[in-house]
């Protein structure tokens, strides 16, 4: 399956643009802090896409599960974007793995909002992750509008790359994903590789799969002077800084960075006085079972003096951390895209990333960063050590990183997604209620 990611979809005719979209992010709220719990790249995707769609004139209602008693029923995220909290199950203490039992309640909450308005409030349902897809499937059929779905991650892909401390995704998720793929009118994949996985692993119809790469906020994520950035985040001006940003869980493999750090120091003991490794994020998923395991690993390997554990920071502060780093390290075992890679590169900091999934699209190997096959800490130490020893190569990659990331603005992503909505409306299997069907 070959697609040109640089060429947006061209709608056959602009007769039925979407006016209002029901965006479903059931298991994680766009208001949550990315980098901890279940909040990550999906949250950023939903927020940024919704904002840019609203700027194009498409109103967006984001439905998510209420997790606190003090949450308002409706929150304005941005002009034209509302976050609607649906009550389903206990407000606190309910894990993502428990949500399948609440899908009926979640669907009822979503349907109740539309029922309070005149028929035809929504033109399209756009669901994110399989749990939202299950709810979206019912809502789209009830409202007689198209269902557009973005997987973000897939059980069958993750189960091919399960790490030693992780657990496989359950069969119930696999079955649920197959159902959503079959029900969706259009599927949005982040990369060509993800599109192929949908076809090969889930038997998706290639004609209903569109590739739209995520974006980056190029106004927020931009280079800052390194010395000033280091002063603001508390890093030494003369340090060699390696940065990990993301949820601390086996899937993201931060242990590979810690083990590679130990290997680097074993090879070059003199590096210890200069090296600073920052792990920025909080425990999530399987990482919640042993939240101190990475700290313990650093201590066991004798690198706890150079590894700094930083809690998740607000997104407006992240560009300072990227700009302060010499390299951003992304050793994930699976990634549907890798927004951290694009954010880092937009700040002019090259990336050392695993050669997996969407990272092969998010990083231009040898131009904006380096891709490392496998997860052997020895190989990672070699790749990182070579770059640390070559300031000139790091500078060249940093310049290439900024150029490469400039092609991933969210405005372009939103325009392409709006085109997908138009295709879905034109090709809808049933008449749209909004069109009087």
XYZ file of C-alpha atoms in Angstrom:
437
model
C 0.000 0.000 0.000
C 1.709 3.166 -1.203
C 0.638 6.673 -0.233
C 2.245 10.087 -0.523
C 2.060 11.548 2.971
C 2.858 14.982 1.561
C -0.241 15.039 -0.648
C -3.529 15.668 1.183
C -6.719 13.918 0.183
C -8.712 15.830 -2.402
C -12.473 15.656 -1.868
C -14.404 14.867 -5.016
C -16.719 17.823 -4.412
C -17.288 20.218 -1.546
C -21.031 19.759 -1.164
C -21.281 18.388 2.371
C -18.541 19.593 4.685
C -18.905 18.501 8.296
C -20.387 21.233 10.492
C -20.173 19.564 13.907
C -18.267 16.465 14.982
C -18.754 14.230 18.016
C -15.157 13.436 19.013
C -14.934 10.466 21.388
C -11.998 10.065 23.770
C -13.724 7.905 26.330
C -10.874 6.431 28.362
C -8.678 9.515 28.758
C -9.612 13.171 28.976
C -8.131 15.888 26.767
C -7.906 17.938 29.966
C -5.499 15.455 31.604
C -1.754 16.102 31.886
C 0.088 14.029 29.234
C 2.867 11.834 30.539
C 1.121 10.066 33.384
C -1.792 7.677 33.886
C -3.438 6.961 30.531
C -2.685 10.434 29.164
C -0.189 10.660 26.328
C 0.031 11.288 22.630
C -3.651 10.472 22.081
C -4.646 13.321 24.407
C -2.404 15.755 22.546
C -3.787 14.529 19.225
C -7.414 15.051 20.246
C -6.775 18.518 21.706
C -4.719 19.861 18.816
C -6.875 18.332 16.087
C -10.060 19.670 17.680
C -8.651 23.180 18.001
C -7.527 23.256 14.374
C -10.829 21.820 13.131
C -12.658 24.590 14.978
C -10.437 27.132 13.250
C -11.604 25.617 9.958
C -15.215 26.160 10.991
C -15.955 22.629 12.237
C -17.441 22.661 15.757
C -16.250 19.816 17.973
C -17.839 18.211 21.047
C -15.315 15.949 22.806
C -16.942 13.231 24.914
C -14.880 11.714 27.741
C -15.628 9.865 30.971
C -15.981 11.920 34.137
C -13.359 10.916 36.705
C -13.917 13.503 39.451
C -17.000 14.761 41.231
C -15.935 18.410 40.842
C -15.763 18.320 37.033
C -18.279 20.552 35.233
C -20.566 18.759 32.815
C -19.241 20.922 29.977
C -15.881 22.703 29.660
C -14.911 25.021 26.810
C -11.476 23.872 25.684
C -11.203 26.492 22.938
C -13.613 28.544 20.816
C -15.751 25.998 18.998
C -14.513 23.061 21.131
C -16.460 21.703 24.119
C -15.437 18.860 26.434
C -18.501 16.933 27.656
C -18.085 14.708 30.718
C -20.103 11.495 30.706
C -20.796 9.791 34.043
C -20.329 6.018 33.810
C -19.278 3.843 36.740
C -17.353 5.063 39.792
C -15.851 8.506 39.334
C -12.524 7.375 40.793
C -10.570 4.153 41.001
C -11.730 2.680 37.687
C -8.852 1.514 35.489
C -8.892 1.565 31.699
C -9.042 -2.231 31.769
C -12.361 -2.010 33.657
C -14.058 0.268 31.135
C -15.457 -2.431 28.809
C -18.026 -3.129 31.528
C -19.119 0.524 31.345
C -19.529 0.820 27.572
C -23.324 0.652 27.779
C -23.434 3.468 30.331
C -20.946 5.504 28.303
C -22.954 5.056 25.106
C -26.146 6.060 26.918
C -24.474 9.242 28.186
C -23.296 10.187 24.698
C -26.713 9.492 23.143
C -28.453 11.510 25.859
C -26.600 14.685 24.823
C -27.731 14.432 21.220
C -31.292 13.593 22.287
C -31.537 16.980 24.023
C -31.153 18.744 20.662
C -32.901 18.711 17.325
C -32.031 15.645 15.184
C -28.966 16.110 13.040
C -26.759 17.825 15.636
C -23.702 15.834 14.568
C -22.553 15.154 11.008
C -19.726 12.727 11.869
C -18.570 10.647 14.826
C -14.778 10.463 15.173
C -13.655 7.934 17.785
C -10.174 7.450 19.217
C -8.936 4.083 20.575
C -11.054 0.943 20.509
C -13.155 1.709 23.594
C -14.342 4.944 22.015
C -14.867 3.049 18.768
C -17.331 0.719 20.469
C -19.351 3.683 21.748
C -18.981 5.506 18.443
C -20.262 2.481 16.541
C -23.574 2.646 18.405
C -23.847 6.445 18.283
C -23.130 6.627 14.546
C -25.768 3.984 13.788
C -28.333 5.693 16.035
C -27.707 9.127 14.497
C -27.333 7.718 10.971
C -24.010 9.469 10.382
C -20.581 8.132 9.340
C -18.123 6.711 11.863
C -14.493 7.747 11.416
C -12.064 5.907 13.691
C -8.409 6.361 14.650
C -6.846 3.360 16.414
C -3.729 5.051 17.895
C -2.530 1.654 19.155
C -3.586 -1.866 18.214
C -3.604 -4.988 20.362
C -2.316 -7.279 17.624
C 0.593 -4.954 16.895
C 1.477 -4.519 20.571
C 1.304 -8.258 21.175
C 3.965 -8.806 18.517
C 6.400 -6.688 20.544
C 5.578 -7.415 24.192
C 8.488 -6.514 26.452
C 9.861 -8.772 29.193
C 8.092 -6.834 31.987
C 4.872 -6.188 30.088
C 1.725 -8.229 29.601
C -0.081 -9.000 26.328
C -3.297 -7.240 25.411
C -6.400 -9.357 26.156
C -8.483 -11.177 23.561
C -11.477 -8.994 24.427
C -9.609 -5.967 23.096
C -8.637 -7.774 19.897
C -12.263 -8.749 19.280
C -13.443 -5.210 20.040
C -10.937 -3.735 17.597
C -11.985 -6.115 14.829
C -15.597 -5.026 15.357
C -14.707 -1.330 15.199
C -12.646 -1.792 12.034
C -15.617 -3.499 10.396
C -18.098 -0.850 11.594
C -16.089 2.265 10.660
C -16.872 4.092 7.431
C -13.312 5.461 7.334
C -10.173 4.546 9.268
C -7.434 7.116 9.794
C -3.913 5.685 10.076
C -0.949 7.778 11.190
C 1.466 6.200 8.730
C 1.626 3.917 5.705
C 2.900 1.176 8.012
C -0.120 1.491 10.297
C -2.416 1.387 7.267
C -0.785 -1.852 6.156
C -1.210 -3.295 9.662
C -4.918 -2.479 9.591
C -5.266 -4.332 6.311
C -3.023 -7.288 7.110
C -3.876 -7.843 10.790
C -7.514 -6.668 10.861
C -8.681 -7.303 7.306
C -9.584 -3.629 6.818
C -10.769 -2.564 3.375
C -7.839 -0.591 1.867
C -10.311 1.741 0.146
C -11.579 2.881 3.574
C -8.140 3.552 5.100
C -6.707 7.083 4.867
C -3.207 8.061 5.980
C -2.991 11.358 7.846
C 0.166 12.069 9.818
C -0.277 13.811 13.193
C 1.205 17.247 13.653
C 3.094 19.398 16.096
C 2.321 22.864 17.438
C 5.112 24.724 15.657
C 4.367 27.928 17.585
C 4.906 26.212 20.941
C 7.575 23.678 19.993
C 10.464 25.708 18.648
C 14.159 26.003 19.506
C 15.197 27.948 22.602
C 18.793 28.967 23.392
C 20.293 25.939 25.117
C 22.095 27.791 27.906
C 18.971 29.718 28.879
C 16.798 26.594 28.680
C 19.174 24.714 30.988
C 19.122 27.504 33.540
C 15.334 27.444 33.591
C 14.991 23.662 34.049
C 17.937 23.274 36.411
C 20.484 21.418 34.275
C 24.223 22.065 34.262
C 25.432 24.253 31.391
C 28.368 21.933 30.620
C 26.446 18.627 30.830
C 25.776 16.102 28.086
C 22.013 15.661 28.460
C 19.924 12.682 27.375
C 16.163 13.152 27.661
C 13.288 10.667 27.828
C 9.752 12.090 27.716
C 6.706 9.880 28.135
C 4.822 7.495 30.338
C 7.010 5.219 32.446
C 5.824 1.772 31.403
C 7.359 -1.297 29.715
C 5.880 -0.376 26.313
C 7.903 2.867 26.260
C 11.025 0.950 27.420
C 12.743 3.634 29.503
C 14.700 0.771 31.088
C 16.607 0.479 27.808
C 17.903 4.029 28.303
C 18.898 3.322 31.914
C 20.715 0.124 30.904
C 22.391 1.889 27.969
C 23.543 4.586 30.397
C 25.227 1.935 32.546
C 26.890 0.489 29.439
C 28.100 3.929 28.358
C 29.675 4.624 31.755
C 31.285 1.180 31.822
C 32.940 1.962 28.473
C 33.879 5.534 29.352
C 34.075 6.105 33.124
C 35.150 9.709 32.540
C 31.742 10.437 31.041
C 30.140 10.240 34.485
C 31.148 13.777 35.441
C 29.405 15.212 32.353
C 26.418 12.947 31.682
C 22.904 13.820 32.846
C 19.988 11.558 31.961
C 16.475 12.946 32.523
C 13.415 10.676 32.620
C 10.419 13.019 32.386
C 7.087 11.272 32.983
C 5.018 9.257 35.412
C 4.137 5.568 35.797
C 1.336 4.223 33.630
C -0.188 0.933 32.520
C 1.873 -2.043 33.647
C 4.309 0.464 35.154
C 1.789 1.174 37.907
C 2.308 -2.331 39.281
C 5.912 -1.466 40.206
C 6.101 2.344 40.119
C 9.577 2.425 41.683
C 11.093 -0.249 39.435
C 12.991 2.193 37.179
C 14.422 4.042 40.182
C 15.485 0.688 41.648
C 17.056 -0.353 38.334
C 19.124 2.837 38.189
C 20.293 2.197 41.734
C 21.139 -1.463 41.024
C 23.144 -0.504 37.940
C 24.987 2.230 39.805
C 23.754 5.101 37.628
C 21.310 6.743 40.036
C 23.770 9.626 40.417
C 23.376 10.604 36.744
C 19.699 9.696 36.186
C 17.176 12.337 37.226
C 13.491 11.448 37.510
C 11.324 14.422 36.618
C 7.523 14.367 37.067
C 5.463 15.274 33.981
C 5.627 18.965 33.119
C 3.035 21.238 31.447
C 3.208 21.235 27.664
C 4.227 24.882 27.537
C 7.335 23.935 29.559
C 8.301 20.910 27.443
C 10.073 22.951 24.718
C 12.573 24.107 27.343
C 13.401 20.493 28.226
C 13.771 19.486 24.582
C 15.936 22.540 23.869
C 18.080 21.827 26.932
C 18.852 18.263 25.806
C 21.616 17.135 23.490
C 19.573 14.096 22.446
C 16.035 12.874 23.030
C 15.941 9.096 23.422
C 12.815 7.127 22.442
C 13.365 3.373 22.907
C 9.662 2.375 22.624
C 8.787 -1.200 21.731
C 5.764 -0.011 19.741
C 4.590 3.419 18.544
C 1.740 4.264 16.211
C 3.532 7.516 15.413
C 5.704 9.115 18.091
C 4.671 12.705 18.823
C 7.599 13.107 21.234
C 9.966 12.616 18.307
C 8.336 15.384 16.272
C 8.161 17.734 19.277
C 11.836 17.248 20.054
C 12.871 17.745 16.447
C 10.745 20.901 16.173
C 12.859 22.246 19.057
C 16.028 21.484 17.096
C 17.041 18.480 19.204
C 17.863 15.284 17.308
C 16.338 11.970 18.304
C 17.709 8.492 18.920
C 14.666 6.267 18.453
C 13.733 2.630 18.095
C 13.209 1.541 14.516
C 9.602 0.510 15.130
C 6.165 1.487 13.848
C 5.478 5.169 13.318
C 8.914 6.224 14.543
C 10.213 5.210 11.137
C 8.048 8.017 9.744
C 8.449 10.514 12.583
C 12.270 10.367 12.364
C 14.263 10.788 9.157
C 17.126 8.359 9.836
C 20.466 10.097 9.344
C 18.801 13.469 8.695
C 16.864 14.389 11.858
C 18.035 11.608 14.137
C 19.137 7.996 14.297
C 16.979 4.862 14.305
C 18.262 1.895 16.314
C 17.139 -1.662 15.441
C 16.099 -3.771 18.421
C 16.380 -2.960 22.122
C 19.807 -4.273 23.072
C 21.291 -1.750 25.545
C 24.740 -2.385 24.065
C 23.567 -1.259 20.623
C 21.825 1.740 22.137
C 24.934 2.700 24.077
C 26.908 2.527 20.840
C 24.488 4.753 18.930
C 24.203 7.297 21.738
C 27.926 7.248 22.488
C 28.833 7.924 18.849
C 26.623 11.001 18.802
C 27.837 12.293 22.164
C 31.396 12.058 20.841
C 30.571 14.131 17.747
C 29.245 17.652 18.442
C 29.405 18.470 14.733
C 27.161 15.537 13.802
C 24.700 16.429 16.568
C 24.555 19.996 15.261
C 23.905 18.809 11.707
C 21.171 16.459 12.886
C 19.660 19.236 15.005
C 19.375 21.519 11.985
C 17.893 18.667 9.965
C 15.473 17.896 12.797
C 13.989 21.399 12.751
C 13.617 21.293 8.967
C 11.968 17.888 9.028
C 9.505 18.721 11.822
C 8.396 21.859 9.989
C 6.455 19.611 7.608
C 4.191 18.304 10.379
C 2.037 21.286 11.360
C -1.394 20.583 12.896
C -3.145 22.916 10.448
C -2.266 20.574 7.595
C -3.372 17.555 9.643
C -6.752 19.159 10.379
C -7.318 20.018 6.718
C -6.665 16.418 5.742
C -8.945 15.060 8.476
C -11.693 17.449 7.353
C -11.272 15.978 3.869
C -11.687 12.488 5.343
C -14.947 13.619 6.947
C -16.172 14.854 3.575
C -15.312 11.554 1.933
C -17.134 9.725 4.724
C -20.217 11.903 4.276
C -20.203 11.401 0.514
C -19.714 7.656 0.773
C -21.961 7.047 3.793
C -23.634 3.674 3.637
C -26.840 5.175 5.056
C -28.298 8.671 4.509
C -27.205 11.285 7.017
C -29.841 12.509 9.448
C -28.313 15.970 9.020
C -29.156 15.773 5.316
C -32.767 14.833 6.030
C -32.320 11.048 5.624
